[in-house]
Structure formats: C-alpha cells, structure tokens
Coordinates of C-alpha atoms in Angstrom, one line a residue:
Chain X
M1 CA 84.9 109.6 70.1
N2 CA 84.4 112.6 71.9
I3 CA 83.4 111.8 75.5
H4 CA 83.6 115.5 77.7
T5 CA 81.8 116.7 74.6
N6 CA 79.9 114.2 74.6
E7 CA 77.9 115.0 78.4
A8 CA 78.3 119.2 77.8
L9 CA 75.8 118.2 75.2
G10 CA 73.7 115.8 76.8
L11 CA 73.2 114.7 74.1
D12 CA 71.1 111.2 73.1
L13 CA 73.4 109.7 70.6
K14 CA 70.4 107.2 69.1
N15 CA 68.1 110.8 68.1
R16 CA 71.2 112.7 66.6
P17 CA 71.9 113.3 63.1
D18 CA 74.7 112.4 62.6
I19 CA 74.7 109.7 63.9
S20 CA 71.4 107.8 62.4
Y21 CA 73.5 108.7 59.6
I22 CA 76.0 106.9 60.5
A23 CA 73.5 103.5 61.9
N24 CA 71.8 104.3 58.2
L25 CA 75.6 103.4 55.9
I26 CA 76.2 100.1 57.5
K27 CA 74.9 96.9 57.4
P28 CA 74.8 93.9 59.9
G29 CA 77.1 91.4 59.8
E30 CA 79.9 94.2 58.2
R31 CA 83.1 94.6 60.3
V32 CA 83.6 97.9 61.9
L33 CA 86.9 99.7 63.7
D34 CA 85.5 102.6 65.7
L35 CA 88.8 104.4 67.1
G36 CA 88.2 106.0 69.3
C37 CA 85.2 104.7 70.4
G38 CA 84.7 106.5 74.5
Y39 CA 82.0 104.3 76.2
G40 CA 81.4 103.1 73.0
E41 CA 77.2 104.6 72.9
L42 CA 78.2 104.3 68.8
M43 CA 79.6 101.0 68.8
L44 CA 76.4 99.7 71.1
I45 CA 73.9 101.4 68.6
L46 CA 75.6 99.6 65.8
K47 CA 76.5 96.4 67.3
N48 CA 72.7 95.6 67.9
K49 CA 72.5 96.6 64.3
G50 CA 73.9 93.3 63.8
V51 CA 77.2 95.2 63.2
R52 CA 80.4 93.2 64.2
V53 CA 81.7 96.2 66.0
Q54 CA 85.7 96.2 67.8
G55 CA 86.6 99.4 69.2
I56 CA 90.1 101.0 70.8
E57 CA 89.7 104.0 73.4
K58 CA 92.8 104.6 75.7
D59 CA 91.3 105.5 78.8
D60 CA 90.5 102.7 81.3
K61 CA 86.7 104.6 82.4
C62 CA 86.1 103.8 78.9
I63 CA 86.4 100.1 78.6
I64 CA 85.4 99.0 82.0
Q65 CA 81.9 100.8 80.9
C66 CA 82.4 99.1 77.4
V67 CA 82.9 95.6 78.3
K68 CA 80.0 96.7 80.9
K69 CA 77.3 96.7 77.2
S70 CA 79.5 93.5 76.1
L71 CA 81.1 96.0 73.2
Y72 CA 85.1 94.6 72.4
V73 CA 87.2 97.2 72.8
H74 CA 91.0 97.4 72.6
H75 CA 93.2 99.7 75.3
G76 CA 95.5 101.6 73.6
D77 CA 96.5 105.2 71.7
I78 CA 94.8 104.9 68.2
D79 CA 99.1 106.5 67.3
D80 CA 100.4 103.5 67.7
G81 CA 98.2 100.7 67.6
L82 CA 96.7 99.7 64.0
K83 CA 99.9 98.2 63.2
H84 CA 99.3 95.0 63.1
H85 CA 95.6 95.2 60.7
L86 CA 95.5 93.4 57.7
D87 CA 94.5 95.6 54.2
H88 CA 90.7 96.0 54.4
S89 CA 90.7 94.3 56.7
F90 CA 87.5 96.9 58.0
D91 CA 84.6 97.0 56.3
F92 CA 84.5 100.6 58.1
V93 CA 87.5 102.5 60.1
I94 CA 85.6 104.8 61.8
L95 CA 87.4 108.7 63.8
N96 CA 84.1 109.8 65.4
Q97 CA 85.3 113.0 66.9
T98 CA 88.3 111.2 67.5
I99 CA 91.0 112.8 64.0
Q100 CA 91.3 116.5 65.9
Q101 CA 92.6 114.8 69.3
T102 CA 94.9 112.6 67.6
L103 CA 98.9 114.0 67.6
N104 CA 99.0 113.2 63.3
P105 CA 95.9 112.9 61.7
G106 CA 97.4 113.1 58.1
D107 CA 99.1 109.4 59.0
I108 CA 96.2 108.4 61.0
I109 CA 93.5 108.9 57.9
K110 CA 96.7 107.0 55.5
E111 CA 96.2 103.8 57.9
C112 CA 92.8 103.6 58.3
L113 CA 92.3 103.5 54.8
R114 CA 94.6 101.0 54.3
I115 CA 92.6 99.2 57.2
G116 CA 89.5 100.3 55.6
K117 CA 87.6 99.7 52.7
Q118 CA 85.8 103.3 53.2
V119 CA 86.8 105.4 56.3
I120 CA 84.1 107.3 58.3
I121 CA 85.8 110.8 59.4
V122 CA 83.2 113.1 61.7
F123 CA 84.5 116.6 63.0
P124 CA 83.8 119.7 64.9
N125 CA 83.9 122.1 62.4
F126 CA 86.0 124.7 63.0
S127 CA 85.0 127.9 60.7
H128 CA 81.3 127.4 61.8
W129 CA 80.3 131.5 62.2
Q130 CA 79.8 131.3 66.1
I131 CA 83.2 130.5 66.2
R132 CA 84.5 133.0 63.5
T133 CA 82.7 136.0 65.0
S134 CA 83.4 134.5 68.5
I135 CA 87.6 135.0 66.9
L136 CA 86.5 137.7 65.4
L137 CA 84.8 140.0 68.6
S138 CA 87.0 138.6 70.7
G139 CA 90.2 137.9 69.5
K140 CA 90.6 134.8 72.0
T141 CA 90.2 131.0 71.6
P142 CA 86.8 130.4 70.5
V143 CA 84.3 127.6 74.0
T144 CA 82.0 127.0 72.7
D145 CA 79.8 123.3 73.3
L146 CA 80.7 121.7 70.7
M147 CA 84.8 122.6 71.6
P148 CA 84.2 123.5 76.2
F149 CA 87.3 124.1 76.3
H150 CA 90.0 126.2 76.9
W151 CA 93.2 126.6 74.9
Y152 CA 95.0 124.6 78.4
D153 CA 92.6 122.2 78.6
T154 CA 91.6 120.9 75.7
P155 CA 91.9 117.5 73.6
N156 CA 91.8 118.7 70.7
L157 CA 94.9 119.0 69.6
H158 CA 93.9 120.0 65.5
Y159 CA 91.1 122.3 64.3
L160 CA 89.8 121.9 61.4
S161 CA 86.8 123.1 58.6
G162 CA 85.2 121.2 56.2
K163 CA 86.8 122.9 54.0
D164 CA 90.5 122.0 54.6
F165 CA 89.2 118.7 55.0
E166 CA 88.1 118.7 51.4
D167 CA 91.5 120.7 50.2
F168 CA 93.0 117.3 52.4
C169 CA 91.6 115.0 50.2
E170 CA 92.3 116.7 47.2
F171 CA 96.5 116.7 47.6
E172 CA 96.4 113.3 48.8
R173 CA 93.2 112.3 45.7
I174 CA 91.9 110.2 48.6
K175 CA 88.1 110.0 47.5
I176 CA 85.2 112.0 49.2
L177 CA 82.8 109.0 48.4
H178 CA 80.2 111.1 50.3
R179 CA 78.8 113.7 52.6
A180 CA 77.1 115.0 54.9
F181 CA 77.1 118.3 57.4
F182 CA 75.3 118.4 60.9
N183 CA 73.9 120.9 63.9
R184 CA 73.1 118.7 67.0
T185 CA 69.1 118.2 65.4
R186 CA 69.8 118.1 62.0
Q187 CA 71.6 117.6 58.8
I188 CA 72.9 121.3 57.2
K189 CA 72.5 121.3 53.4
L190 CA 72.8 124.9 52.7
F191 CA 76.2 127.1 53.3
P192 CA 77.3 123.6 55.3
N193 CA 80.7 125.5 56.1
L194 CA 79.4 128.5 57.8
Y195 CA 76.5 126.4 59.6
A196 CA 77.8 122.7 60.8
T197 CA 78.9 122.0 63.8
L198 CA 79.8 118.3 62.3
A199 CA 81.3 117.6 59.5
L200 CA 80.9 114.2 58.7
F201 CA 83.0 113.0 55.6
V202 CA 82.8 108.8 53.7
I203 CA 86.3 108.5 51.5
R204 CA 88.1 105.1 50.0
A205 CA 91.8 105.3 49.3
Chain K
M1 CA 96.5 94.3 102.9
P2 CA 92.8 95.0 103.6
T3 CA 91.1 92.1 103.4
S4 CA 87.6 91.1 101.4
E5 CA 86.0 92.1 104.3
T6 CA 87.4 95.7 104.1
N7 CA 85.8 96.5 100.9
D8 CA 83.2 97.3 100.0
F9 CA 82.9 95.9 96.1
F10 CA 83.7 92.4 97.8
H11 CA 81.1 90.2 99.3
G12 CA 80.4 86.8 100.7
S13 CA 82.7 84.2 101.1
V14 CA 82.6 79.9 100.2
G15 CA 83.1 79.7 103.9
V16 CA 84.9 76.5 105.0
V17 CA 85.7 74.0 101.9
Q18 CA 88.4 71.0 101.6
T19 CA 90.2 69.8 98.9
N20 CA 89.7 66.4 96.8
I21 CA 91.4 63.9 95.0
V22 CA 89.6 62.7 91.5
T23 CA 91.4 59.4 90.0
F24 CA 91.6 58.5 86.5
E25 CA 93.5 55.8 84.8
S26 CA 96.1 57.2 82.9
L27 CA 97.3 60.7 81.1
T28 CA 99.3 60.0 78.5
L29 CA 101.8 63.3 77.9
E30 CA 103.0 64.9 75.0
G31 CA 106.4 63.7 75.6
G32 CA 106.0 60.2 75.2
E33 CA 105.1 59.1 78.5
T34 CA 101.7 57.6 80.3
I35 CA 101.1 58.7 84.1
T36 CA 99.0 55.8 85.2
P37 CA 97.9 56.9 87.8
L38 CA 96.6 60.2 87.5
E39 CA 95.3 62.0 90.0
I40 CA 94.0 65.1 89.9
A41 CA 93.4 67.5 93.5
Y42 CA 90.3 69.3 92.7
E43 CA 88.0 72.1 94.6
T44 CA 85.0 73.0 93.8
Y45 CA 82.6 77.0 94.6
G46 CA 78.8 77.1 93.3
T47 CA 76.3 74.6 91.8
L48 CA 76.5 73.0 89.2
N49 CA 72.9 73.5 87.0
E50 CA 71.5 70.7 84.8
K51 CA 72.5 72.5 81.6
K52 CA 76.2 72.3 83.2
D53 CA 76.5 75.4 81.1
N54 CA 77.7 78.0 84.2
A55 CA 81.7 76.0 85.4
I56 CA 84.6 78.0 84.7
L57 CA 87.9 76.7 85.7
V58 CA 90.2 78.9 87.3
C59 CA 93.9 78.3 86.7
H60 CA 96.6 78.9 88.8
A61 CA 100.1 80.7 89.3
L62 CA 103.0 79.0 89.6
S63 CA 103.2 78.5 93.1
G64 CA 99.4 77.6 93.4
D65 CA 97.0 75.8 94.0
A66 CA 92.8 73.3 93.5
H67 CA 92.5 75.9 96.9
A68 CA 90.9 79.3 94.8
A69 CA 88.5 80.1 97.6
G70 CA 86.4 79.8 101.4
F71 CA 89.0 78.0 103.6
H72 CA 89.8 74.7 105.0
E73 CA 89.0 73.4 108.5
G74 CA 91.6 76.0 111.0
D75 CA 93.0 78.0 108.1
K76 CA 92.9 82.0 109.3
R77 CA 94.3 82.9 105.0
P78 CA 91.4 81.7 102.6
G79 CA 92.7 80.5 98.8
W80 CA 94.4 82.3 96.8
W81 CA 91.3 84.2 95.4
D82 CA 88.9 84.6 97.3
Y83 CA 88.4 88.8 96.8
Y84 CA 87.5 87.4 93.9
I85 CA 85.7 83.5 93.2
G86 CA 82.1 83.8 96.8
P87 CA 78.6 84.3 96.5
G88 CA 78.0 87.9 95.0
K89 CA 81.4 88.3 94.5
A90 CA 82.4 89.0 90.6
F91 CA 83.3 84.5 90.0
D92 CA 79.7 84.1 91.7
T93 CA 79.2 81.3 93.8
N94 CA 75.2 82.4 93.4
R95 CA 75.3 81.6 89.7
Y96 CA 78.9 79.6 88.1
F97 CA 80.2 76.6 89.1
I98 CA 83.8 77.7 89.8
I99 CA 86.7 74.5 89.9
S100 CA 89.9 74.2 90.4
S101 CA 92.2 71.6 90.5
N102 CA 95.8 71.7 90.9
V103 CA 98.0 71.2 88.0
I104 CA 100.4 67.7 87.5
G105 CA 103.5 68.7 88.0
G106 CA 103.2 70.6 91.5
C107 CA 102.7 68.9 94.3
K108 CA 99.7 69.9 96.4
G109 CA 97.6 66.9 95.9
S110 CA 97.7 66.3 91.8
S111 CA 100.4 63.9 90.0
G112 CA 103.6 65.2 91.0
P113 CA 108.2 64.1 92.0
L114 CA 106.2 63.1 95.2
S115 CA 103.1 61.4 93.5
K116 CA 104.1 57.1 93.7
N117 CA 105.7 55.8 90.9
G118 CA 103.0 52.8 91.0
K119 CA 105.9 50.6 88.8
T120 CA 108.4 50.8 91.5
G121 CA 106.3 51.6 94.7
S122 CA 108.1 54.3 95.5
T123 CA 108.1 58.3 95.2
F124 CA 108.9 60.2 91.8
Q125 CA 111.1 62.9 92.1
S126 CA 113.1 63.6 89.6
T127 CA 112.0 60.8 88.4
F128 CA 108.9 61.9 87.6
P129 CA 108.1 62.9 83.2
F130 CA 108.5 66.5 82.5
V131 CA 105.1 67.3 81.6
S132 CA 103.8 70.5 79.8
I133 CA 101.1 73.2 79.6
G134 CA 99.5 71.5 77.3
D135 CA 99.5 68.4 79.7
M136 CA 98.6 70.1 82.8
V137 CA 95.2 71.2 80.0
N138 CA 94.9 68.2 78.9
A139 CA 94.0 66.8 82.5
Q140 CA 92.5 69.7 83.2
E141 CA 89.6 68.1 80.2
K142 CA 90.0 65.4 82.5
L143 CA 88.5 66.7 85.5
V144 CA 86.1 68.3 83.3
R145 CA 84.6 65.4 81.6
H146 CA 84.6 63.7 84.9
F147 CA 81.7 66.4 85.7
G148 CA 79.7 65.8 82.7
I149 CA 80.5 69.4 81.3
H150 CA 81.3 69.4 78.0
K151 CA 81.5 73.5 77.1
L152 CA 83.5 75.7 80.3
F153 CA 81.2 79.0 80.5
A154 CA 84.7 80.0 81.2
V155 CA 88.7 79.7 81.4
A156 CA 90.0 82.5 83.7
G157 CA 93.7 82.8 84.5
G158 CA 96.4 84.9 86.1
S159 CA 100.6 84.5 85.1
M160 CA 101.0 80.2 84.7
G161 CA 96.9 79.9 84.9
G162 CA 96.4 82.6 81.8
M163 CA 98.9 80.5 79.9
Q164 CA 96.6 77.2 80.5
A165 CA 93.3 79.5 79.4
L166 CA 95.3 80.3 76.2
Q167 CA 95.9 76.7 75.7
W168 CA 92.7 75.4 76.1
S169 CA 91.7 77.5 73.9
V170 CA 93.5 76.7 70.6
A171 CA 94.0 72.6 72.7
Y172 CA 89.9 72.7 72.5
P173 CA 88.3 75.3 70.8
D174 CA 84.7 74.5 71.0
R175 CA 85.0 73.3 74.8
L176 CA 84.3 77.2 75.6
K177 CA 82.7 80.1 75.2
N178 CA 85.4 82.9 76.9
C179 CA 88.7 82.8 77.7
I180 CA 90.3 85.2 80.5
V181 CA 93.9 85.9 80.2
M182 CA 95.5 88.4 83.3
A183 CA 99.3 88.9 83.3
S184 CA 100.5 86.7 81.0
S185 CA 101.9 85.8 77.6
S186 CA 102.1 84.3 75.2
E187 CA 105.7 82.6 75.3
H188 CA 108.6 83.6 78.3
S189 CA 111.0 85.8 77.2
A190 CA 114.2 85.3 77.6
Q191 CA 114.4 87.4 80.8
Q192 CA 111.6 85.4 82.2
I193 CA 113.1 82.2 81.4
A194 CA 116.5 83.8 83.3
F195 CA 114.8 84.9 86.1
N196 CA 113.8 81.4 86.2
E197 CA 117.3 79.3 84.9
V198 CA 118.4 81.3 88.5
G199 CA 115.7 79.3 90.6
R200 CA 116.3 76.5 89.1
Q201 CA 119.9 77.2 89.2
A202 CA 119.5 78.0 93.2
I203 CA 118.2 74.3 93.7
L204 CA 120.3 72.5 91.7
S205 CA 123.5 73.9 93.5
D206 CA 122.0 73.4 97.4
P207 CA 124.3 71.0 99.2
N208 CA 121.3 68.4 99.9
W209 CA 119.8 68.8 95.5
N210 CA 120.9 64.9 94.7
Q211 CA 120.2 65.3 92.0
G212 CA 116.3 65.3 92.5
L213 CA 116.9 62.2 94.4
Y214 CA 116.4 64.2 98.4
T215 CA 115.0 62.5 100.9
Q216 CA 112.1 65.7 103.2
D217 CA 114.3 65.3 106.1
K218 CA 117.4 66.3 104.1
R219 CA 115.6 68.9 101.3
P220 CA 117.5 70.8 98.8
S221 CA 115.3 73.9 101.6
K222 CA 118.4 76.7 101.2
G223 CA 118.0 76.5 97.7
L224 CA 113.6 76.4 97.2
A225 CA 114.2 79.7 99.6
L226 CA 116.9 81.6 96.9
A227 CA 114.4 80.6 94.4
R228 CA 111.7 81.5 95.8
M229 CA 113.3 84.7 97.2
M230 CA 114.0 85.6 93.5
G231 CA 110.9 85.4 92.6
H232 CA 109.4 87.4 94.8
I233 CA 112.1 90.3 93.6
T234 CA 110.2 90.2 90.1
Y235 CA 106.1 89.5 91.3
L236 CA 106.7 92.7 93.6
S237 CA 107.5 96.7 92.0
D238 CA 109.6 99.0 92.6
E239 CA 107.3 101.3 94.0
M240 CA 106.0 99.1 96.1
M241 CA 108.5 97.6 97.5
R242 CA 110.0 101.3 97.9
E243 CA 106.2 101.6 99.1
K244 CA 105.9 98.9 101.8
F245 CA 110.1 98.9 102.9
G246 CA 111.5 101.8 101.6
R247 CA 115.6 101.6 102.4
K248 CA 115.2 100.8 106.1
P249 CA 117.0 100.4 108.5
P250 CA 119.9 100.2 107.2
K251 CA 121.8 99.2 110.5
G252 CA 125.6 98.2 108.1
N253 CA 125.7 94.8 110.0
I254 CA 128.0 92.2 107.5
Q255 CA 126.1 89.6 109.2
S256 CA 122.8 89.0 108.4
T257 CA 120.7 90.9 106.5
D258 CA 120.6 94.8 107.2
F259 CA 117.4 96.0 105.2
A260 CA 113.5 95.1 106.1
V261 CA 113.6 94.4 102.2
G262 CA 116.3 91.2 102.9
S263 CA 114.5 90.3 105.5
Y264 CA 110.5 90.0 104.3
L265 CA 112.2 88.0 101.0
I266 CA 114.1 85.5 103.7
Y267 CA 110.5 85.7 106.1
Q268 CA 109.2 85.1 101.9
G269 CA 111.8 82.3 101.4
E270 CA 111.6 80.1 104.7
S271 CA 107.9 79.4 104.2
F272 CA 107.7 78.5 101.0
V273 CA 110.1 75.8 101.8
D274 CA 107.1 74.9 104.5
R275 CA 104.8 74.6 101.4
F276 CA 106.0 74.0 97.7
D277 CA 108.3 70.8 96.9
A278 CA 111.9 71.5 95.2
N279 CA 111.1 69.0 92.9
S280 CA 108.0 70.1 92.1
Y281 CA 109.3 74.1 91.2
I282 CA 111.3 72.8 88.5
Y283 CA 108.6 70.7 87.0
V284 CA 106.5 74.2 86.6
T285 CA 108.8 76.6 86.4
K286 CA 110.2 74.0 83.3
A287 CA 106.7 74.2 81.8
L288 CA 106.6 77.9 82.4
D289 CA 109.6 78.4 80.1
H290 CA 109.0 76.0 77.6
F291 CA 105.6 77.3 76.8
S292 CA 105.2 79.0 73.6
L293 CA 101.9 79.4 70.7
G294 CA 104.9 82.1 69.3
T295 CA 104.8 85.7 68.2
G296 CA 103.5 88.0 65.4
K297 CA 102.8 85.9 62.4
E298 CA 103.3 82.0 64.2
L299 CA 100.5 84.0 67.0
T300 CA 98.0 84.7 64.5
K301 CA 98.7 82.0 62.9
V302 CA 98.1 79.8 66.3
L303 CA 95.3 81.7 67.5
A304 CA 93.3 81.3 63.9
K305 CA 91.9 78.3 65.8
V306 CA 90.2 79.9 68.7
R307 CA 86.2 80.1 69.5
C308 CA 85.2 81.9 72.3
R309 CA 85.1 85.7 73.4
F310 CA 88.7 86.9 75.2
L311 CA 89.1 88.9 77.5
V312 CA 92.8 90.0 77.8
I313 CA 93.7 92.1 81.4
A314 CA 97.1 93.6 81.7
Y315 CA 98.9 95.3 84.1
T316 CA 101.2 98.4 84.0
S317 CA 103.9 98.2 87.0
D318 CA 103.8 93.8 85.7
W319 CA 107.7 93.9 84.7
L320 CA 107.2 89.8 84.6
Y321 CA 104.9 90.0 82.6
P322 CA 105.3 93.4 81.2
P323 CA 102.3 94.8 79.3
Y324 CA 103.0 94.4 76.1
Q325 CA 103.4 90.9 75.6
S326 CA 99.6 91.2 76.5
E327 CA 99.4 93.2 74.3
E328 CA 100.9 91.0 70.9
I329 CA 97.8 88.1 72.0
V330 CA 95.0 90.9 71.8
K331 CA 96.7 92.4 68.9
S332 CA 97.1 89.0 67.0
L333 CA 93.6 87.5 68.3
E334 CA 92.2 90.6 66.4
V335 CA 93.8 89.6 63.3
N336 CA 92.3 86.5 63.5
A337 CA 88.0 88.8 64.6
V338 CA 87.4 87.8 68.2
P339 CA 86.1 89.7 70.1
V340 CA 88.1 90.4 72.3
S341 CA 88.4 93.1 74.9
F342 CA 91.6 93.8 76.7
I343 CA 92.4 96.5 79.0
E344 CA 96.0 97.5 81.2
L345 CA 95.2 98.5 84.6
N346 CA 97.0 100.7 86.8
N347 CA 97.5 98.8 89.6
P348 CA 100.7 99.7 91.4
A349 CA 101.5 96.0 92.9
G350 CA 103.2 95.4 89.6
H351 CA 103.0 90.6 88.6
D352 CA 100.7 89.6 92.2
S353 CA 97.7 92.9 90.5
F354 CA 95.9 90.0 90.2
L355 CA 96.2 87.8 92.9
L356 CA 94.9 91.4 94.8
P357 CA 92.2 93.2 95.2
S358 CA 90.3 96.3 92.3
E359 CA 87.7 97.9 92.3
E360 CA 88.6 98.0 88.9
Q361 CA 89.6 93.9 88.3
D362 CA 86.5 93.2 89.6
S363 CA 84.2 95.3 87.3
I364 CA 85.4 94.1 84.2
L365 CA 85.7 90.2 85.0
R366 CA 82.4 90.9 86.8
D367 CA 80.3 92.6 83.2
F368 CA 82.3 90.4 81.0
L369 CA 81.4 87.3 82.2
S370 CA 77.4 89.0 83.0
A371 CA 78.2 90.3 79.7
T372 CA 76.9 87.3 77.1
D373 CA 77.1 86.9 73.4
E374 CA 74.5 85.1 71.6
G375 CA 74.9 86.5 68.3
G376 CA 79.4 86.3 68.2
F377 CA 81.1 87.1 66.0
F378 CA 82.2 83.6 64.2

C-alpha cells in the first residue's frame, strides 16, 4: 500500500469503497499475503475479520507500526522476497497500490499468480480525466491528489490504466475474475477508465 | 556509550540482584553421558503470577551469564541486557517474570568444566562431556519446570541466545507462546566456524594449555585473550571501528601495538581472561558450531513443528551473523504458515547491536510482547 498516498489523502480506510470491496472478497480463515502492506491498515481490517494475513514491507517504520498492531510482517523487498513461498499457498495475494512501485511488475504479477489462488491488484488509474487534461493542458507530468508526487520524488515507477492492465491480462492469458473501479467515495460504473481514480482487478492464472 | 539513564525510552532498574544456584539430580546429554548433579546458575526479575503464564526466559550469548539485569552488590555496570529488562522497559518486570540462566558448559555457576566431578572429587576441566545447544536448552527446561511453569510467555535471545530460543521452539513446541530470535542463525556457516576455530586454535597453542588440564595459576591466558580479540573483531562493524578508533595513533612502533584499535583489542582480551575459562570457551564455541537445524528445505521441515509466534531481528551491519541467515529462518517459518515478524534494523554497531540501546529495537520488542494474539494462526 502506498503510505504516502493514504497520508496525503487523509482517508479513513474503513469507509473507503475499494477497501470494503477487498474485505468482502476474503472470508475468515483464509490465508492472505499483502505485498507492500505499509502501516498495515488493510491487514488490520482483514485480521479483525479472522483472516490469516501476513505482509511484506520494505520501510522499517512501517514494520514497527505493524508489530504494534499485532500483525506479521516480513521486512524485505517484493522484487526478491517471494521465491520461497509454495505454489498456491495463499488464498489471496494482494497488491494494493504496490504494483506501480515495483521494478518488474510483469514478473511480480506472475509470481503472485503462482503463490496465490487469486490475486487482487489495485492501482491508481492513470487514464483518469483529470490526469489526461492535466497533461494535455500543462504539458507536464501530472501531480494530482492520488499521485501527489513530482517526477523526481515519486515512488511510482510505472503508470498504467485499467485498459492497459486488461491488455496485459489478455496477452498473458491471465483470467480476470472481477473488475471494479472507484473514486475516493464510491464505486464508478459508468466510463470507469475516464472517471475512476482507482482500478481493482481480481485475477487468477 | 549511552547508559540506561541517558535514553528517555529506557526507564527503571531492577536494582540489586544476586545469582542463585539450583541443583538437580542429573541431566542426560544428547551425547549419552550424564551430568550428576546438574547445577544451574540463574537470576529472576519481576514476579511470577498465579497462573504462571507471564514468564520470559532470556538466553545469553557466548560469553554472557545469568546476570542479565540490575546490579550485583558493589558493581558499577549492570547485567548484559539491562537496557531491555526492568520496570517499564521492553521486558517489563512489572508485567513479566524474567528468568536468565547460565548455560551448561559455561563457567559462571552452571555445570561446566569448572565444576567438580562427583566421581573423582576434582574439577572436570576438559573431561567434562561435550555439550550441545540442545543440552543447554534441556537444562533450562528443568529450571523452568522447577518454577512450576508449563508454558513460557516467551523465550528470547541474541546470537547463541537466539539459537537457544530457536531450539526451544522445536524441542518444546507447546511450552512457549512467543519466540524472539535476534542476530542469530539456524546453523553456523563455514565462515562462522572458521572464526571460532581460530579462537580455539589460539587456546590450544598456548604453552599452558596442557590438553585442558591446566591449573588456575597457570592458565592458557594468552591464548584465551587472543581468542577474545578475534571474537571482538567480528562483533563490531567496519563503520563502528572507523568511528571509534580510526587509524590513530600510528607511531611506527615495531615492538608493541601502535594503533588505538590494537590497544582496545588487547584490553578486551586481557580483561576477558579474568572472567572466563578457556575450557568453557572451547565447549561453548563447539556447541555453537555443531548446532544445526539445517538450511533451506531441511530447515523448513524442522520448523514445521513450531507452535509459537516469532519475532526475528537482524542487523544490517552484522557481518558475523548476516541478515540473510535470519531471513532464512523467517522464510522457513513462513512456508510453514507460522506467524512471524521480521525486521532488519539499520544499527551501525554490527553483531553487538542487539545488546545496545535502540529506540526501534525497544519499541519492536515491547510491542511484539504486548500485542498478544489469542486467535493465532494455528
């Protein structure tokens, strides 16, 4: 999870439609791996629901906060920290606003599909109309409240839209089980690639 | 070095304490031999509650002992983990009952080479049987049972203490709730064995060695001091040494040491001789080198037995027990779906980091212990 974004938006996660959507997908007792779990807000929601959740995070400040919440976190880098996990050992692997920050998103998604029976991917939708117009009008890399960084200080290495992700899944023959789009307060059903700030996909191999 | 008083995240002291010795009839070692009687030196801090479910066993490293916190009468320096054990500290003696015991094979009161052999009436010295980390843990288990404790709230330790904690989790999976492993490993690498071997060879080549049958007034002191000097190099980090000693003062003296780091090591070596026994050094380093829960798939299989929560802490600057060894333990636990938290702290002090004051370490230990997880993963 992108901690900077959450802080910048000052959002209460529990009331966020994308978070409740994820929480509704996962049943108590299921095993979940949260990649880039940040301060563990999503993990805590899932844990309180009875989900067996563990995380990976590279920021040590985040790990300390997770331990405070009685969450189990591995201090490490997703780019090389998944190999030991056995095939399909998790019911869900979650990439909540993480994938755009990894070095090799394609490889990581394939690795997630190996260790998770299902994979939940959430990312900022780069084709949101505000971003489109911002680039068009200013001719500069957009700085929005969802992606509040400059080109020189952003943790985001990749920018993708819902459509980009669907193309990727088609090319890689990855099965899309669910797709949902959100802005900060609600689910977006009409022209989501234009109006949604967040895109969520549930996929499996 | 900062003291307990200069860090606002460290609070009280357990005050004046003393080491006790408890005697058991015997302990049969993994090698088949029996120690009769078995003596264990220990200290406790805090109060065991009525349910006897608040006990934490802290395990010491190579040259440590039962004196983990507080002061012995007249001492200026507290026990080896005083930063973390005491009222209001991470191992809060207002909440927990802390037990620290000297390992068998050691020389600080528990059965070891300095003990008297009941059969011959003389000191064991190098005739004391070979001791393993498993034996050390089995002896601790007797002590824990002596207190009437069935399940420890936690077992914690760094370095060799971390190996003991790990061993507890596989030897007595139902007897501990939490396991804290710091700056440790599931087995020694060839490099770690190599350092220990140099230390042992230094002792073995001392003119006073006499196959370990030396007298106290003619001990292999020079060899033991050399072993300790070697050890000290591995406990620190390049950065720490550079900061502490730099290259001063190079005077070009052929006859004696001319660098500050040399004087420091000589001092550490010489003062170690006064408080440690050469035979014990050999027994304990051999126990360390022989300990193996395996690596990779083998380790994963061994750790399938564990039934407790884990906290594993590594230190970026630790080149004696590098973080990859901690991560190996963590990964094997994760494959077994064991609840485990792993953090690599960026303390500059090398292997010794786990003993030193650190706000991050304080809060992670405190919070891990406080965040009881009744639901559990199992």
